[in-house]
Coordinates of C-alpha atoms and ligand atoms in Angstrom, one line a residue:
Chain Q
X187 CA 0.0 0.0 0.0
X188 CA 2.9 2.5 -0.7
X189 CA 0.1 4.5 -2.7
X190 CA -1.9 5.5 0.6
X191 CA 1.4 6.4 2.5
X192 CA 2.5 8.5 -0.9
X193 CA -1.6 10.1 -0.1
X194 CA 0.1 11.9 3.2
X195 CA 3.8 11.9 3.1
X196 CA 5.4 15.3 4.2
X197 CA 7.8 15.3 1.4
X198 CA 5.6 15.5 -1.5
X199 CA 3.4 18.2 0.4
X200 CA 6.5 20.0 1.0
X201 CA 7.6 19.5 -2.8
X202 CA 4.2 20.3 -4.0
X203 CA 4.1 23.4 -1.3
X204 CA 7.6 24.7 -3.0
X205 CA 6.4 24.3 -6.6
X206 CA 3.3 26.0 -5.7
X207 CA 5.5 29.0 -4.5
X208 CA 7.8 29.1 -7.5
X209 CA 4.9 29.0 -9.8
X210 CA 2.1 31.0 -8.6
X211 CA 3.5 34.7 -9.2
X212 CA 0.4 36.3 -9.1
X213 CA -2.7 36.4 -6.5
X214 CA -5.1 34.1 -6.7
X215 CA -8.4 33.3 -5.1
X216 CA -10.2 29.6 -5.0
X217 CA -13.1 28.6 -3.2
X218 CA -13.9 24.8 -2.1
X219 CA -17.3 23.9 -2.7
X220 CA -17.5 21.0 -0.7
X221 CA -18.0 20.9 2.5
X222 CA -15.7 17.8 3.5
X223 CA -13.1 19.7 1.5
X224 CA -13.2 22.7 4.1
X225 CA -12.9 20.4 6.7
X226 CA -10.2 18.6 5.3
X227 CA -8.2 22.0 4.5
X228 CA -9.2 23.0 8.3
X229 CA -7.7 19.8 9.6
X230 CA -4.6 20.1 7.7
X231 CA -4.1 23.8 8.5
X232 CA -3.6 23.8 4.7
X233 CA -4.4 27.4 4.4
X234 CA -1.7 27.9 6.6
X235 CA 1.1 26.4 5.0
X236 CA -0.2 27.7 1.6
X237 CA 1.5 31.4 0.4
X238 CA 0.3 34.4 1.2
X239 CA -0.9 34.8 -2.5
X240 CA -3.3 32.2 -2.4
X241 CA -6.9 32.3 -0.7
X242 CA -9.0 29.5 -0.4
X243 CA -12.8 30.5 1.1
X244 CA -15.2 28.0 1.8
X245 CA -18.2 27.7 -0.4
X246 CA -21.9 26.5 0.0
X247 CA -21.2 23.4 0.0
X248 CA -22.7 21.8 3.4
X249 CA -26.5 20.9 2.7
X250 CA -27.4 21.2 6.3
X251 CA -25.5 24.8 5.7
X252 CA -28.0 26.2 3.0
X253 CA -31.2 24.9 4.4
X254 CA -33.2 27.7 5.4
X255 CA -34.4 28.3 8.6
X256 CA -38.3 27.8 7.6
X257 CA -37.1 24.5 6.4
X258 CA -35.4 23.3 9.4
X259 CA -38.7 24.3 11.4
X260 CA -41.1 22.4 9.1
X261 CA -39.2 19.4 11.0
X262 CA -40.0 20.8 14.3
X263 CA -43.8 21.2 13.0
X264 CA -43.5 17.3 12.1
X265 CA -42.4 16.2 15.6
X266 CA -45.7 18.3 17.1
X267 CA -47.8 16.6 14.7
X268 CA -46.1 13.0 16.4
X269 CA -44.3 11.5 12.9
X270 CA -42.0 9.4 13.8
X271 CA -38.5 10.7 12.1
X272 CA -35.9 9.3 11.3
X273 CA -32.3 10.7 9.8
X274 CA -29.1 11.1 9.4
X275 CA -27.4 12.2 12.8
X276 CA -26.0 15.6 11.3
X277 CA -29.6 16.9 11.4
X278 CA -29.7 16.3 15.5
X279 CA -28.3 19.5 16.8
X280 CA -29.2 21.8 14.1
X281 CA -31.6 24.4 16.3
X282 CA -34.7 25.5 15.6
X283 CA -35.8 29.1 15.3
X284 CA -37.0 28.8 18.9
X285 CA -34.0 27.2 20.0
X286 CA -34.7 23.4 19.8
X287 CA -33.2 20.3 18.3
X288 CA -33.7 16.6 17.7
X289 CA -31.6 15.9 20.3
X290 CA -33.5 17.3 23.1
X291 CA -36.8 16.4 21.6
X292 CA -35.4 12.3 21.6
X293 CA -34.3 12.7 25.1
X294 CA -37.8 14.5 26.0
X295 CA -39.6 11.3 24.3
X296 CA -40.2 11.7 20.6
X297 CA -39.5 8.5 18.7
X298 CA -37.0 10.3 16.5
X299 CA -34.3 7.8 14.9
X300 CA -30.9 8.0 13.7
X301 CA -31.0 5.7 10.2
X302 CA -28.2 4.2 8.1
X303 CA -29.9 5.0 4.8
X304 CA -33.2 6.4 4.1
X305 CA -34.4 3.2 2.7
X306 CA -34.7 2.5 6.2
X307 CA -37.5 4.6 7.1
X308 CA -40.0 2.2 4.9
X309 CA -39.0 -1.0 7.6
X310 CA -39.5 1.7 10.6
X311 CA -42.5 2.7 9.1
X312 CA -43.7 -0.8 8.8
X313 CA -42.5 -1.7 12.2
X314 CA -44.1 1.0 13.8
X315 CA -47.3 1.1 11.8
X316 CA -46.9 5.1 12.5
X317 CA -46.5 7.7 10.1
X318 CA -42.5 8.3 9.5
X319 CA -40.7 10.9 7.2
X320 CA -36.8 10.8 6.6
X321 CA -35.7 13.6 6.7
X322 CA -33.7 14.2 3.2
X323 CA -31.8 16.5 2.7
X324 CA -29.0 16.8 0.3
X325 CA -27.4 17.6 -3.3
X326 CA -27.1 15.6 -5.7
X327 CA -25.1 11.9 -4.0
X328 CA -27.8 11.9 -1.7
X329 CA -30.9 12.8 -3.6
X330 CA -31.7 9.7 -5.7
X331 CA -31.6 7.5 -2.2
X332 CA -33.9 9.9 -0.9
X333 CA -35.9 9.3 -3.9
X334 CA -35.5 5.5 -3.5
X335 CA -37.6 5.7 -0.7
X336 CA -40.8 6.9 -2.2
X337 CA -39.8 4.6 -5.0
X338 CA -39.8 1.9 -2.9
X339 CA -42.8 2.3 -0.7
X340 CA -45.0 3.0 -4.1
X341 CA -43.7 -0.4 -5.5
X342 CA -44.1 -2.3 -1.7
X343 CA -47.8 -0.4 -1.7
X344 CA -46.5 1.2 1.8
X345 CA -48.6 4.1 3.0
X346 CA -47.6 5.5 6.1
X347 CA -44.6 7.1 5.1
X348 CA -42.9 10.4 3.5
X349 CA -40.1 12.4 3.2
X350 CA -39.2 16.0 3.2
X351 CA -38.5 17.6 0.1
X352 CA -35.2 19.6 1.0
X353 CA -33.2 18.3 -1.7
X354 CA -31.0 20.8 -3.6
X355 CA -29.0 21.1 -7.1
X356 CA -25.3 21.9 -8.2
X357 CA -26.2 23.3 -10.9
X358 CA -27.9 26.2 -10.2
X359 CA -25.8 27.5 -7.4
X360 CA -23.0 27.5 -9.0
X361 CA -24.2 29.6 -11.8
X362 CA -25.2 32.1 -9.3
X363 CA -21.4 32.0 -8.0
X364 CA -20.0 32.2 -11.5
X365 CA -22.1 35.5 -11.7
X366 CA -21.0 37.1 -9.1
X367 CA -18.6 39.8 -10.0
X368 CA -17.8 40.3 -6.1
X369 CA -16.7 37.2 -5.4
X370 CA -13.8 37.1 -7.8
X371 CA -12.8 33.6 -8.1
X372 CA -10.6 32.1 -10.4
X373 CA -11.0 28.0 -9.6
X374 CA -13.2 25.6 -7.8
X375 CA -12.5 22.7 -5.8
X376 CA -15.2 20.6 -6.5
X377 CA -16.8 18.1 -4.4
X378 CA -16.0 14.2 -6.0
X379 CA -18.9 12.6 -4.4
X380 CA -21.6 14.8 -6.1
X381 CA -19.8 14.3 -9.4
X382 CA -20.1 10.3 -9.0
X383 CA -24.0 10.9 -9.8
X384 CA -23.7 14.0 -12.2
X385 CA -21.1 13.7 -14.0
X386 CA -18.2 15.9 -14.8
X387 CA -19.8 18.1 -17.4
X388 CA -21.4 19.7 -14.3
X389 CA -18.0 21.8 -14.0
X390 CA -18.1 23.1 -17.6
X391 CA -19.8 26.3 -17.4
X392 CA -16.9 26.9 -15.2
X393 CA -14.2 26.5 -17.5
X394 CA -16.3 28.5 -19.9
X395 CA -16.4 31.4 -17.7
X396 CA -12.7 31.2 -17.4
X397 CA -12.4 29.7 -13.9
X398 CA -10.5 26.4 -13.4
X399 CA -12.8 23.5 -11.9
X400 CA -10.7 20.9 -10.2
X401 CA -12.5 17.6 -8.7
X402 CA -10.4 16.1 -6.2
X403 CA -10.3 14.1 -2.8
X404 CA -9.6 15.0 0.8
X405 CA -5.9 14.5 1.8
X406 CA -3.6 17.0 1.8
X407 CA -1.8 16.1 -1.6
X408 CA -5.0 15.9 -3.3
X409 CA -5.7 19.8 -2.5
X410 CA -2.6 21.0 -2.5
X411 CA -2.2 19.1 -6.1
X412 CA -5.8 20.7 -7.3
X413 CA -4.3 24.6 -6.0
X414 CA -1.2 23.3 -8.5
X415 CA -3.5 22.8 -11.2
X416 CA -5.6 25.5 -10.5
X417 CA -2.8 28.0 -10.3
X418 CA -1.3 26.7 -13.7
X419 CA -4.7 27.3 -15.4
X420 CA -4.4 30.5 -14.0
X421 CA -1.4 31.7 -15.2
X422 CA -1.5 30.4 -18.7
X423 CA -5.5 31.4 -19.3
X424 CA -6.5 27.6 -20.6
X425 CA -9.4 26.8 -18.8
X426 CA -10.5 23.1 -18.3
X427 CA -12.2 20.3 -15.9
X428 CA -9.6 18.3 -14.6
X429 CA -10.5 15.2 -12.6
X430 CA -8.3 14.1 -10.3
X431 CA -10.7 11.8 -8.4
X432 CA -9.9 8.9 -10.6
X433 CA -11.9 6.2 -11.6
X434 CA -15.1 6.8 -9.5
X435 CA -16.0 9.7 -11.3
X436 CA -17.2 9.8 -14.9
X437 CA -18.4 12.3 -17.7
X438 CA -21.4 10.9 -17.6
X439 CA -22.6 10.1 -14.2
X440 CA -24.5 7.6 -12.8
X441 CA -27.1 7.4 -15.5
X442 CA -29.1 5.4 -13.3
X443 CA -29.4 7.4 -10.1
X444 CA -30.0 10.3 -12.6
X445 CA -32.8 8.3 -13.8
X446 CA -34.6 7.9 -10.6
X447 CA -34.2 11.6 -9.4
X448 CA -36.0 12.1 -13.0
X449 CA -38.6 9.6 -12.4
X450 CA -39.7 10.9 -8.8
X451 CA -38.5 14.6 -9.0
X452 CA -39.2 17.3 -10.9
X453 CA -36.8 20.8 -11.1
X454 CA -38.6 23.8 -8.9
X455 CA -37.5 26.5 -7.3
X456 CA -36.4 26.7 -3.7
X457 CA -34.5 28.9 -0.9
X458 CA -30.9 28.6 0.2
X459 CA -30.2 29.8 3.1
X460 CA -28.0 32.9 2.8
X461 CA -28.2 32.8 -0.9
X462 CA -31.8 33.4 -1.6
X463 CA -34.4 32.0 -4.2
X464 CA -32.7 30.5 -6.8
X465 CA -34.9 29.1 -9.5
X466 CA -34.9 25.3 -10.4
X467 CA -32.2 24.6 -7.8
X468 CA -34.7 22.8 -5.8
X469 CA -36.4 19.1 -6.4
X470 CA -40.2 18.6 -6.1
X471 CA -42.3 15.5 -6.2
X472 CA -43.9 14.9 -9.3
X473 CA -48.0 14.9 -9.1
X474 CA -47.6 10.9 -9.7
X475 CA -45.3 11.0 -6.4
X476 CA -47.0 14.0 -4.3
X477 CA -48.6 11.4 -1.5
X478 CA -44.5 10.8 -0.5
X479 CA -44.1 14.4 0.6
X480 CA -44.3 14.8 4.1
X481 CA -45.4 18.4 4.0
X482 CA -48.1 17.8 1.4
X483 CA -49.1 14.8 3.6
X484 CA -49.1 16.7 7.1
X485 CA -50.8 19.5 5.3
X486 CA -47.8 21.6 6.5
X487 CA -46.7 25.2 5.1
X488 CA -43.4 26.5 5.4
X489 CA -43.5 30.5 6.2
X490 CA -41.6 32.1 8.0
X491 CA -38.0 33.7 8.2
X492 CA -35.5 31.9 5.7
X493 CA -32.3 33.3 7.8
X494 CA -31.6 33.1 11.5
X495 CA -31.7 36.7 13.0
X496 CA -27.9 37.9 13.4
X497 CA -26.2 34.8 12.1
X498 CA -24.0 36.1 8.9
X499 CA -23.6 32.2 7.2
X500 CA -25.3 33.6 3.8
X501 CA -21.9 35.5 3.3
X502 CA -19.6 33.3 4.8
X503 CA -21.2 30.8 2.7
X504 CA -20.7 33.0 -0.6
X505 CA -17.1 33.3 0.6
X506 CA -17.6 37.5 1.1
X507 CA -16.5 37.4 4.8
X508 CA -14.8 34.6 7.0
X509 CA -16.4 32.8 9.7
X510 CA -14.3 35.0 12.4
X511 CA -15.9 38.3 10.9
X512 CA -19.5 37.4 12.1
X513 CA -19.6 39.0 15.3
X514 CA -21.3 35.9 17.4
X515 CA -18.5 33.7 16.0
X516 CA -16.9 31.9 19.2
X517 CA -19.2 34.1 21.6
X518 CA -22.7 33.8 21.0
X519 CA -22.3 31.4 18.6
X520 CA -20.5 27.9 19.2
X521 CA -20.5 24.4 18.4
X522 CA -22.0 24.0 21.9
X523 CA -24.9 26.4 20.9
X524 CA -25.1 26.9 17.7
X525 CA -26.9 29.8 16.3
X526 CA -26.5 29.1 12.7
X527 CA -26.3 25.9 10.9
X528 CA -22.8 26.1 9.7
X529 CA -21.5 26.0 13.4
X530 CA -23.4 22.7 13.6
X531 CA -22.9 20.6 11.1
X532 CA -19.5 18.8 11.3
X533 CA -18.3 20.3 7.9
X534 CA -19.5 23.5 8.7
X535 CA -17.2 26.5 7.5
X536 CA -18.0 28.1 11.5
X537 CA -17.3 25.1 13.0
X538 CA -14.1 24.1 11.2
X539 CA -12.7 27.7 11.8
X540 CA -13.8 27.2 15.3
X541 CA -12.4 24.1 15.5
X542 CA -8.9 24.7 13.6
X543 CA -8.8 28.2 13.7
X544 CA -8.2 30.5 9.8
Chain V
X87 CA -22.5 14.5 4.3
X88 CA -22.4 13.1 0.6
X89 CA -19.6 11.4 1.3
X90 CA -18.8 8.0 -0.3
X91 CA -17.5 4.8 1.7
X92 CA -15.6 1.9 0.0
X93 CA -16.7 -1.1 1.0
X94 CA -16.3 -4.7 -0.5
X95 CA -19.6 -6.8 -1.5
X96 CA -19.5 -9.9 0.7
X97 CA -22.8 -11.5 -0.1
X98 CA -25.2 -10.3 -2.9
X99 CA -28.6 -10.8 -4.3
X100 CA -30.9 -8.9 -7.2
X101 CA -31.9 -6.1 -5.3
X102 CA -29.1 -6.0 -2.5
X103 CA -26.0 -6.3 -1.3
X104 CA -24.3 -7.2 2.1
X105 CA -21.0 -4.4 2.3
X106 CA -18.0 -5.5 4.3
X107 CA -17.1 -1.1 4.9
X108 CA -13.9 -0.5 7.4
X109 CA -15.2 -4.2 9.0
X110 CA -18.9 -2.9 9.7
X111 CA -21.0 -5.1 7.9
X112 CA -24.2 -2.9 6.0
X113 CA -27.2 -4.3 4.0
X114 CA -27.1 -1.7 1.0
X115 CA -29.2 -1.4 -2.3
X116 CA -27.6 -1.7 -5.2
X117 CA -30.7 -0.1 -7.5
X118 CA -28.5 2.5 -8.7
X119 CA -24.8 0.6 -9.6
X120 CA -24.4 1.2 -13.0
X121 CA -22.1 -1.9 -13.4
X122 CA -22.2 -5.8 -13.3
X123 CA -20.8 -6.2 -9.6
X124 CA -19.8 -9.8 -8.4
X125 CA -19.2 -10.7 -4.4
X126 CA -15.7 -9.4 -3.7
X127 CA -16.1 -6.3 -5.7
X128 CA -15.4 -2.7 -4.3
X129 CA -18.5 -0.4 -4.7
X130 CA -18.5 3.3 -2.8
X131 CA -21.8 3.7 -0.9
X132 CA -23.3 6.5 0.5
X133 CA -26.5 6.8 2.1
X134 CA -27.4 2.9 1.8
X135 CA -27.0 2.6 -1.7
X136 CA -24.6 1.5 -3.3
X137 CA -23.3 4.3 -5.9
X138 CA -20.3 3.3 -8.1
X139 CA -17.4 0.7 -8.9
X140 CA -13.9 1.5 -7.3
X141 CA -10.7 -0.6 -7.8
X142 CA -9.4 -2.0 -4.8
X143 CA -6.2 0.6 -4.8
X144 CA -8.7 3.6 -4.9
X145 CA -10.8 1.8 -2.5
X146 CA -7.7 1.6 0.5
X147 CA -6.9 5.1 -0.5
X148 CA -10.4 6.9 0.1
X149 CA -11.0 4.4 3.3
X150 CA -8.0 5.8 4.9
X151 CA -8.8 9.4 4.3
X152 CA -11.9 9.2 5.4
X153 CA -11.2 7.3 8.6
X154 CA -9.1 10.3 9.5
X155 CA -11.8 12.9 8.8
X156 CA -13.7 10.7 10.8
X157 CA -11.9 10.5 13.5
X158 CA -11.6 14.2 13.5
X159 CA -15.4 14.6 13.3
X160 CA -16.1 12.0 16.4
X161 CA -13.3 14.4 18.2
X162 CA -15.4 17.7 17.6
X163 CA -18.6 16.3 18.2
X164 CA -17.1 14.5 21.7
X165 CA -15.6 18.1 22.8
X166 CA -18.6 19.1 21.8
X167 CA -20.7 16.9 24.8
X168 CA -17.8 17.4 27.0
Ligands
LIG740 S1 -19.6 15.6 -0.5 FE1 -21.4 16.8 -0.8 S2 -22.5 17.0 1.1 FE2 -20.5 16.1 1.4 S3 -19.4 17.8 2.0 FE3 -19.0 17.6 -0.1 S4 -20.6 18.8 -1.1 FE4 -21.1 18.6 1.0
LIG741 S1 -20.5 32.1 13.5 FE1 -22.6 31.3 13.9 S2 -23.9 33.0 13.7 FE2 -22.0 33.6 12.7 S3 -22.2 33.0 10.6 FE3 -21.3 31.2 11.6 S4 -23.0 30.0 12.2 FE4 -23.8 32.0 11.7

């Protein structure tokens, strides 16, 4: 397994670090769409070993990150209403606009469940005989399980379940990024795991708006490698989508997965927390699919404010200010008690920084 | 979040798949892999479902990086309840 040892060994970061400095002459500003990526960058105090001349700010990557407050209370209204819930554990300390989480509400009594895979909720929901939602939310790697799940109960003629319909697109968001002349990015780091269902032309538009797009993994060689890249794309104005997540990743995608997002889903608009509305970023049950949506099925609106008051994560998320210029970074505001989302989720730009420090 | 884990298929029907990943074994669906797998194959799953074919090599690599992240994560979250 010499490969795996090459993945972390101190001389090739410090080679790579050197040529990086004898090659990138100018300045130069990146941002890491993934939210794994910020932590592994965090982690690795990779921005600190990096040149002054080269930025790396953290993206909207997390999906916990850009749910909007509205969104994360529908849950609450589903725990009132006595669903039974189940999710992944990331969701269990995100806090509700009147300060709650899963977490308490479990301990307090509610049959809320930490699942494996959302296909799970259809045995719970069988088990139980209640009515159970997963809670789903994610891009693109996550969506067409999410999917499975209505899928699935539809083909197994199971009633009593649903999920929510939080699911979000690539796409969309990154356009909006690309668009802003504030930001002034010249590469991404984009997240391999999303590619393995989309495909790599989902980085195009970047190369076409001049900015590098480089898909990579989470040591340090394979960031420090895509800032390489990145800064040689830079410098001589060729612009392309370089995958450096191997064999995983294809143009194409998983044509299947694609398939069943396209069978149950169907492109609408939806918030982001931070961001705004961005039109057909969002993925809503088809008519044929509707009874599988938990808010449909609870006969549950979602109104209400879309940001937390005081918590800045919109522009920390669009890489305008870092998480230690929101002024309840560290004191109001800490992975103990959270006011935003990004200081709770583990790969949270707040709670990396707080973790790691800049 | 949308992370991937390799794991290695250790048992296998039409539908399904039992995944050896990091020595937890996890039932998985294997709806969505694009390939013709056979028991001993690597697949990266995420989210119970079984997403894509890695080689073995690839498979080690991602394992180990994402142990370490993990372990970072369990830290947080353990300083966090502390
Ligand atoms: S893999 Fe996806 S969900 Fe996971 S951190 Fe990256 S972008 Fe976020
Ligand atoms: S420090 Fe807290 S309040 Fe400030 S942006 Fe981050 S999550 Fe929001």
């Amino acid at each position: 397994m010499k490969l795996i040892e090459g993945f972390r060994d101190k001389d090739i970061c410090a080679a790579l670090i050197k040529q990086i400095e004898k090659e990138a002459t100018g300045r130069y500003r990146f941002m890491e769409v993934c939210g794994s990526h910020t932590m592994a960058i965090a982690r690795f105090g990779i921005k600190s070993i990096l040149p002054e001349n080269i930025e790396l700010v953290s993206g909207p990557g997390c999906p916990v990150c850009v749910t909007p407050q509205c969104e994360i209370d529908g849950i609450f209204k589903l725990v009132e209403q006595g669903a039974v819930i189940t999710t992944f554990g990331d969701m269990m300390k995100v806090p509700g606009s009147q300060g709650q989480n899963l977490q308490e509400l479990k301990s307090a009594g509610a049959d809320i469940r930490i699942v494996f895979s959302p296909l799970d909720a259809i045995k719970v929901a069988k088990e139980t005989g209640k009515e159970t939602v997963f809670i789903g939310i994610g891009f693109e790697t996550t969506a067409p399980a999410v999917a499975a799940v209505a899928l699935s109960a539809k083909q197994q003629g199971v009633k009593n379940v649903s999920v929510t319909p939080y699911n979000k697109t690539m796409p969309e968001v990154l356009g909006i990024l690309l668009d802003d002349e504030n930001l002034n990015i010249q590469g991404f780091v984009c997240p391999g795991h999303v590619t393995v269902v989309t495909g790599t032309s989902l980085y195009t538009p970047m190369a076409e708006h001049g900015m590098a797009a480089v898909i990579t993994g989470f040591e340090p060689v394979d960031v420090l490698t895509s800032v390489l890249e990145m800064v040689r794309q830079v410098n001589s104005g060729k612009f392309e989508v370089k995958n450096m997540y191997g064999r995983v990743v294809s143009e194409k995608g998983n044509e299947k997965a694609q398939n069943i997002l396209n069978t149950v889903y169907e492109k609408a608009g939806c918030w982001w927390r931070g961001i705004g509305w961005i039109d057909n970023s969002g993925l809503a049950f088809r008519p044929e699919y509707k009874e599988y949506d938990a808010f449909h099925k609870f006969g549950i609106s979602l109104e209400g404010e879309k940001e937390t008051p005081g918590c800045r994560c919109g522009e920390v998320l669009k890489g305008y200010i870092k998480a230690s210029d929101c002024p309840l970074f560290g004191s109001a505001c800490t992975p103990e008690s959270p006011v935003g989302p990004c200081m709770v989720s583990s790969e949270g730009a707040c709670a990396a920084v707080y973790k790691y420090g800049e | 979040m949308c992370l991937g884990f390799p794991g290695k298929i250790v048992e296998m029907d039409e539908y399904s798949a039992v995944v050896d990943i990091a020595g937890t074994k996890r039932d998985v669906s294997i709806m969505m892999l694009p390939d013709e797998v056979v028991v001993g194959d690597w697949v990266m799953v995420h989210a119970g479902m079984a997403l894509a074919r890695m080689d073995e090599e690839d498979a080690h690599a991602t394992l180990e990086a994402l142990a370490m992240l993990a372990e970072e994560m369990d830290r947080m979250d353990a300083d966090e309840t502390n």
